[in-house]
mmCIF file with all atom_site columns, C-alpha atoms in Angstrom:
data_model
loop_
_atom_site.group_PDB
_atom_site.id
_atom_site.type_symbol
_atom_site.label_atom_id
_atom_site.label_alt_id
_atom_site.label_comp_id
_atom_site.label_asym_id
_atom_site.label_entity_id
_atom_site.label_seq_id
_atom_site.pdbx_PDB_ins_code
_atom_site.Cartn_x
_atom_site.Cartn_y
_atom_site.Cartn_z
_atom_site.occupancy
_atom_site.B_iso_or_equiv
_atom_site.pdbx_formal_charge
_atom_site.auth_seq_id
_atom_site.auth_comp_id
_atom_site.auth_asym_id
_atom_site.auth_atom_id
_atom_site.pdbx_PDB_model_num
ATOM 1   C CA . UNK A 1 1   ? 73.317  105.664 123.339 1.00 48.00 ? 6   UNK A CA 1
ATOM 2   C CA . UNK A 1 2   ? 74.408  108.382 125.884 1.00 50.00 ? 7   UNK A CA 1
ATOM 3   C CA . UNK A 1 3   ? 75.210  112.118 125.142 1.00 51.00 ? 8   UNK A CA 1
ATOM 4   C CA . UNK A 1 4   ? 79.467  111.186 125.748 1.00 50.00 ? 9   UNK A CA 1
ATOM 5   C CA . UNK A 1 5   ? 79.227  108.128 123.048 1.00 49.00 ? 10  UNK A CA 1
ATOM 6   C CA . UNK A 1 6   ? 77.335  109.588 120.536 1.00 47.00 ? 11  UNK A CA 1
ATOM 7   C CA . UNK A 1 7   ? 79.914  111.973 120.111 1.00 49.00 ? 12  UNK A CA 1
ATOM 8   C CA . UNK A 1 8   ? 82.512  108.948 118.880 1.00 50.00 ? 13  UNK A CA 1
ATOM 9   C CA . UNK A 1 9   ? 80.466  107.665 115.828 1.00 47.00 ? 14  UNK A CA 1
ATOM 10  C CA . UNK A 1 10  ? 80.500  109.451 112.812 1.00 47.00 ? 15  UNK A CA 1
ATOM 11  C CA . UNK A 1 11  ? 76.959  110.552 111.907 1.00 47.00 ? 16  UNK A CA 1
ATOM 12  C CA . UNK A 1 12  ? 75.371  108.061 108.976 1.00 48.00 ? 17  UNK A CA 1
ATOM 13  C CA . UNK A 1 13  ? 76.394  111.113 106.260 1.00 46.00 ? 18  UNK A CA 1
ATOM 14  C CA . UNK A 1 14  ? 80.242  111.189 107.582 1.00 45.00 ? 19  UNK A CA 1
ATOM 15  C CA . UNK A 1 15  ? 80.181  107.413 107.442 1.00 46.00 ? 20  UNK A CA 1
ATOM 16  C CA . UNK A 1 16  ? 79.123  107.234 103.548 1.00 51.00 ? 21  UNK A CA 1
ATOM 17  C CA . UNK A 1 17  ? 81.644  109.908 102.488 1.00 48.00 ? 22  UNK A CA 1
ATOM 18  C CA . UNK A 1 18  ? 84.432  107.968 103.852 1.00 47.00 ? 23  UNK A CA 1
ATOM 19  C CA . UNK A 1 19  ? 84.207  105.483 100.960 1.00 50.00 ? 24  UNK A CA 1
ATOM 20  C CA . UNK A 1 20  ? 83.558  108.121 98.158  1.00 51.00 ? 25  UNK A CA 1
ATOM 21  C CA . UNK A 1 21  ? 87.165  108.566 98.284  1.00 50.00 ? 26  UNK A CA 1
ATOM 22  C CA . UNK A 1 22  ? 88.060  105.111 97.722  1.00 56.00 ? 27  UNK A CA 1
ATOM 23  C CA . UNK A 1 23  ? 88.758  103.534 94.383  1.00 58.00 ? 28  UNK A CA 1
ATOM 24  C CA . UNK A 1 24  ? 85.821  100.972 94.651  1.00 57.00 ? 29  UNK A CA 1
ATOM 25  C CA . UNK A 1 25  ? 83.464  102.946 96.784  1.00 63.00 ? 30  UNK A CA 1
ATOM 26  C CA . UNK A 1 26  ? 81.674  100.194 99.030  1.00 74.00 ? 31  UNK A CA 1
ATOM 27  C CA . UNK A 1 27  ? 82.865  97.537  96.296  1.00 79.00 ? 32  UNK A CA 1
ATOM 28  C CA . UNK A 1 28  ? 85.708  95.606  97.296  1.00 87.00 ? 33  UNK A CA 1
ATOM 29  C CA . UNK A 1 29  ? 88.672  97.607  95.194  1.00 88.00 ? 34  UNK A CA 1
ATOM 30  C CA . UNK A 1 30  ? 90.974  94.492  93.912  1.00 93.00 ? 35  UNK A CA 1
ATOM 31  C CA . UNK A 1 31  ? 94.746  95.339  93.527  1.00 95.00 ? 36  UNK A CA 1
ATOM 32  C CA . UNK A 1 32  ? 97.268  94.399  91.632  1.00 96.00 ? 37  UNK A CA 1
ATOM 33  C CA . UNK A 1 33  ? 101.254 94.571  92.299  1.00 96.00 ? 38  UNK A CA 1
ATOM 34  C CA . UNK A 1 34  ? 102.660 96.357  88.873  1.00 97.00 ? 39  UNK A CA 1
ATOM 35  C CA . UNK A 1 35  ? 106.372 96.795  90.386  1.00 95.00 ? 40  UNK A CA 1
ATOM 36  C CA . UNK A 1 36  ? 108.301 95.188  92.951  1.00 94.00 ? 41  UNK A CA 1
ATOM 37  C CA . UNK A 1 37  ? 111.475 96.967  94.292  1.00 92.00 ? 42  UNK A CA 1
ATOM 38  C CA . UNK A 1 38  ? 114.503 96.263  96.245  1.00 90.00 ? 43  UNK A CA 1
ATOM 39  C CA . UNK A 1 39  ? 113.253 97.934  99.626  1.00 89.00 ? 44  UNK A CA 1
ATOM 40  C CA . UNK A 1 40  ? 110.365 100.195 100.815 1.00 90.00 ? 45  UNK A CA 1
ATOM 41  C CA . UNK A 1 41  ? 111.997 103.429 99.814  1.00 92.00 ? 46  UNK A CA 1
ATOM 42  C CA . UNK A 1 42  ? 111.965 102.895 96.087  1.00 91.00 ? 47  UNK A CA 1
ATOM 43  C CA . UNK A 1 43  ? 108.690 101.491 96.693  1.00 94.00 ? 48  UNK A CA 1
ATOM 44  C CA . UNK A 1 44  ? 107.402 104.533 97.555  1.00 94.00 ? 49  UNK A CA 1
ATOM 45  C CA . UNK A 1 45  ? 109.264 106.703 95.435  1.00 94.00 ? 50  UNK A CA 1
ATOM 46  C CA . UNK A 1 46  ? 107.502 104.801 92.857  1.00 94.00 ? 51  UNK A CA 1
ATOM 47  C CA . UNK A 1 47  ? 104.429 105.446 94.823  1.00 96.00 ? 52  UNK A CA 1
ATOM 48  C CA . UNK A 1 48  ? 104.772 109.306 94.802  1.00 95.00 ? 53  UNK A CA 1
ATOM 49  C CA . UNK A 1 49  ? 105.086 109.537 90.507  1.00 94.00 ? 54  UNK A CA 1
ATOM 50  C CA . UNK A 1 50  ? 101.901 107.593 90.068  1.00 96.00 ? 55  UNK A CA 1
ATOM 51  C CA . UNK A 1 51  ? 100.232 109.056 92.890  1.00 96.00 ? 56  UNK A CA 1
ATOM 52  C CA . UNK A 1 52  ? 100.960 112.377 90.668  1.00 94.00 ? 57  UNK A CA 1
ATOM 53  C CA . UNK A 1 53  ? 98.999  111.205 88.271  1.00 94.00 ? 58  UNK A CA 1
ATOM 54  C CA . UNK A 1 54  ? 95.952  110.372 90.163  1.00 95.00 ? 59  UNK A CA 1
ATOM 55  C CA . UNK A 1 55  ? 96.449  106.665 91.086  1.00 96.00 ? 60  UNK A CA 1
ATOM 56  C CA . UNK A 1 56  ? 95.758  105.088 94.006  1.00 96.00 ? 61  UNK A CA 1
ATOM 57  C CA . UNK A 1 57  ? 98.492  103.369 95.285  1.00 97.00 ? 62  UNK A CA 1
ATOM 58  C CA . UNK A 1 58  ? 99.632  100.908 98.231  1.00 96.00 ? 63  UNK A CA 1
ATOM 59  C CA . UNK A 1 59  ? 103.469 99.885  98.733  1.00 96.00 ? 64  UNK A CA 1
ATOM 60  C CA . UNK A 1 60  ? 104.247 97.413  101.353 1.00 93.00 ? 65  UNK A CA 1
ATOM 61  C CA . UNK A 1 61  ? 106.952 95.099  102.252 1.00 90.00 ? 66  UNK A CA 1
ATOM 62  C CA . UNK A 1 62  ? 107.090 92.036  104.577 1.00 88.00 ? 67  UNK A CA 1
ATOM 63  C CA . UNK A 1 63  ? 107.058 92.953  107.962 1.00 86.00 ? 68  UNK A CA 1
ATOM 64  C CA . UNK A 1 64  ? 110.163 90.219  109.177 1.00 85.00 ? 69  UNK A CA 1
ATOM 65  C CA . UNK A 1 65  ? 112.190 92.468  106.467 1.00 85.00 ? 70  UNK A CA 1
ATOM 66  C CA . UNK A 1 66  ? 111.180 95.824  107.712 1.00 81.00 ? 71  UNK A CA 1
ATOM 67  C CA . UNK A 1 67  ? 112.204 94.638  111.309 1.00 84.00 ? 72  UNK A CA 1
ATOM 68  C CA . UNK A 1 68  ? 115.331 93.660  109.809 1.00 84.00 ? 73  UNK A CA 1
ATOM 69  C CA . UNK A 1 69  ? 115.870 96.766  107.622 1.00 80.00 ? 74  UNK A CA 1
ATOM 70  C CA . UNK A 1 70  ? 116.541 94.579  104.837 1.00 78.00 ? 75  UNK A CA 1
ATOM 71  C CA . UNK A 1 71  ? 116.468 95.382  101.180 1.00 77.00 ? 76  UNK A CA 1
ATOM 72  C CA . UNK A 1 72  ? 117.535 92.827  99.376  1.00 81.00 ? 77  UNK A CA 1
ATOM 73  C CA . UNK A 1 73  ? 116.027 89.360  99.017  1.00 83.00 ? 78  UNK A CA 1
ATOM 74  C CA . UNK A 1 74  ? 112.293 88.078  99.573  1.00 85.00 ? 79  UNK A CA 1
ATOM 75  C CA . UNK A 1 75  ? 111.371 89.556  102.777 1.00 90.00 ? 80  UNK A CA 1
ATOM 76  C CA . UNK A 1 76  ? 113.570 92.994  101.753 1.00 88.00 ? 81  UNK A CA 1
ATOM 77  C CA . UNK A 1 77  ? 111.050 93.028  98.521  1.00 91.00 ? 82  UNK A CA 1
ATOM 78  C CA . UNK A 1 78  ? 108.818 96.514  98.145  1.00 92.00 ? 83  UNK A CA 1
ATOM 79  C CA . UNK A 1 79  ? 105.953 95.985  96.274  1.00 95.00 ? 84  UNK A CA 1
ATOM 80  C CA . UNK A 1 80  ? 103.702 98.805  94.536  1.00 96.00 ? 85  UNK A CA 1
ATOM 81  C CA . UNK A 1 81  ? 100.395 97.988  93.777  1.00 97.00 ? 86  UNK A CA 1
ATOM 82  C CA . UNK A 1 82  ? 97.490  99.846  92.159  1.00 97.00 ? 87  UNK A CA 1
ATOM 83  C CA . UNK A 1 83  ? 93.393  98.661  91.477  1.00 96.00 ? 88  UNK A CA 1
ATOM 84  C CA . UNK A 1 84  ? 93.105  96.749  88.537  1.00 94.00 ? 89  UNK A CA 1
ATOM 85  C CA . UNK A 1 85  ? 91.643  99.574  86.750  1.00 95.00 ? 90  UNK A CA 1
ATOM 86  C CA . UNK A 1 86  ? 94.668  101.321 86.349  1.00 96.00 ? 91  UNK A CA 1
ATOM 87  C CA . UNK A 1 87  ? 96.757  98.770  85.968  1.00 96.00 ? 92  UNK A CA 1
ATOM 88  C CA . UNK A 1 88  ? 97.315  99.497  82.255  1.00 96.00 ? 93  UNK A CA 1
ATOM 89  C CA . UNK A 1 89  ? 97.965  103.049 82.878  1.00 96.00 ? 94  UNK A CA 1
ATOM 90  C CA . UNK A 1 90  ? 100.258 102.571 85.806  1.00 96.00 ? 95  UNK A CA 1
ATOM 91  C CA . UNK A 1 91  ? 102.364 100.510 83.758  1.00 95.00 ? 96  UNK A CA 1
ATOM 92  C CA . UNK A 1 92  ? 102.824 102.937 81.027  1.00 94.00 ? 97  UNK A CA 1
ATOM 93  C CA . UNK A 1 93  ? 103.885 105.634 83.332  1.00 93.00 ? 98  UNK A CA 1
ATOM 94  C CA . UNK A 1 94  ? 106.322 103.224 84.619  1.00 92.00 ? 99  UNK A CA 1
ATOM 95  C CA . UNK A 1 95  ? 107.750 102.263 81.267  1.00 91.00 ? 100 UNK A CA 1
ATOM 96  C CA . UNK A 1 96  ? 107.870 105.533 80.070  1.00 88.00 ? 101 UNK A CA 1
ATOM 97  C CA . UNK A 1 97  ? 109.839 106.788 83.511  1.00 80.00 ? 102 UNK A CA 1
ATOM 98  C CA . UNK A 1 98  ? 112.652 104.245 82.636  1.00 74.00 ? 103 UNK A CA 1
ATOM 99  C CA . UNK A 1 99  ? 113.907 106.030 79.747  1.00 62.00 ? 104 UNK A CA 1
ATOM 100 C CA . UNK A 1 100 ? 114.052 109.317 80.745  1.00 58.00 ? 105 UNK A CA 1
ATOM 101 C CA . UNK A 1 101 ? 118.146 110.311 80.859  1.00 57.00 ? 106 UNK A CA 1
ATOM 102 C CA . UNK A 1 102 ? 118.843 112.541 84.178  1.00 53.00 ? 107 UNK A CA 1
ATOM 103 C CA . UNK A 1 103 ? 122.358 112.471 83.287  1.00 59.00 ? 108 UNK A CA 1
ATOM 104 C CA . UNK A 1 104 ? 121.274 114.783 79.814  1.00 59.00 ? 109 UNK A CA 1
ATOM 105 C CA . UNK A 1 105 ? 122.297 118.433 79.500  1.00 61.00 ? 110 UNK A CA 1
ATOM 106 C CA . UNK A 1 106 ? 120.051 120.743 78.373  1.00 56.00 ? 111 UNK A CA 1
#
């Protein structure tokens, strides 16, 4: 390999850290969708409060609908999904997020 290319490729050590980060490592992670959403933005609102908590997260929505800028309907769907681990967890922050009042004085 010449002196310009070598410069391009991450070193074998760089290479292995980049999957330390993910969920599965060098496993293939397997995700699950725990809320669906009308439209990306609550998507990724949702995405931000279990991201807080240390969850991986992905939100997506069907590219014909993001085009569009639709929100409503199949292809205006946003979907949040997390690995299967935390699945169980996810879904208990969610629950627990729906009854909290914002209207409530203190």
């Amino acid at each position: 390999m010449s002196d310009s290319a070598s410069g391009i490729w991450p070193f074998r050590s760089q290479s292995e850290d980049i999957h330390k980060n993910s969920p599965g490592g060098r496993e293939p992670v397997k995700w699950e969708v725990v809320e669906r959403t009308m439209g990306l933005m609550n998507a990724t609102i949702i995405a931000g409060r279990l991201q807080t908590e240390g969850i991986p997260v992905r939100v997506w929505q069907e590219g014909a609908g993001r085009a569009l800028g639709l929100t409503v309907g199949v292809l205006g769907t946003g979907y949040v999904a997390v690995p299967e681990e935390f699945v169980d967890l996810a879904v208990s922050i969610l629950e627990e997020s729906e009854y909290i009042d914002f209207d409530e004085e203190e």
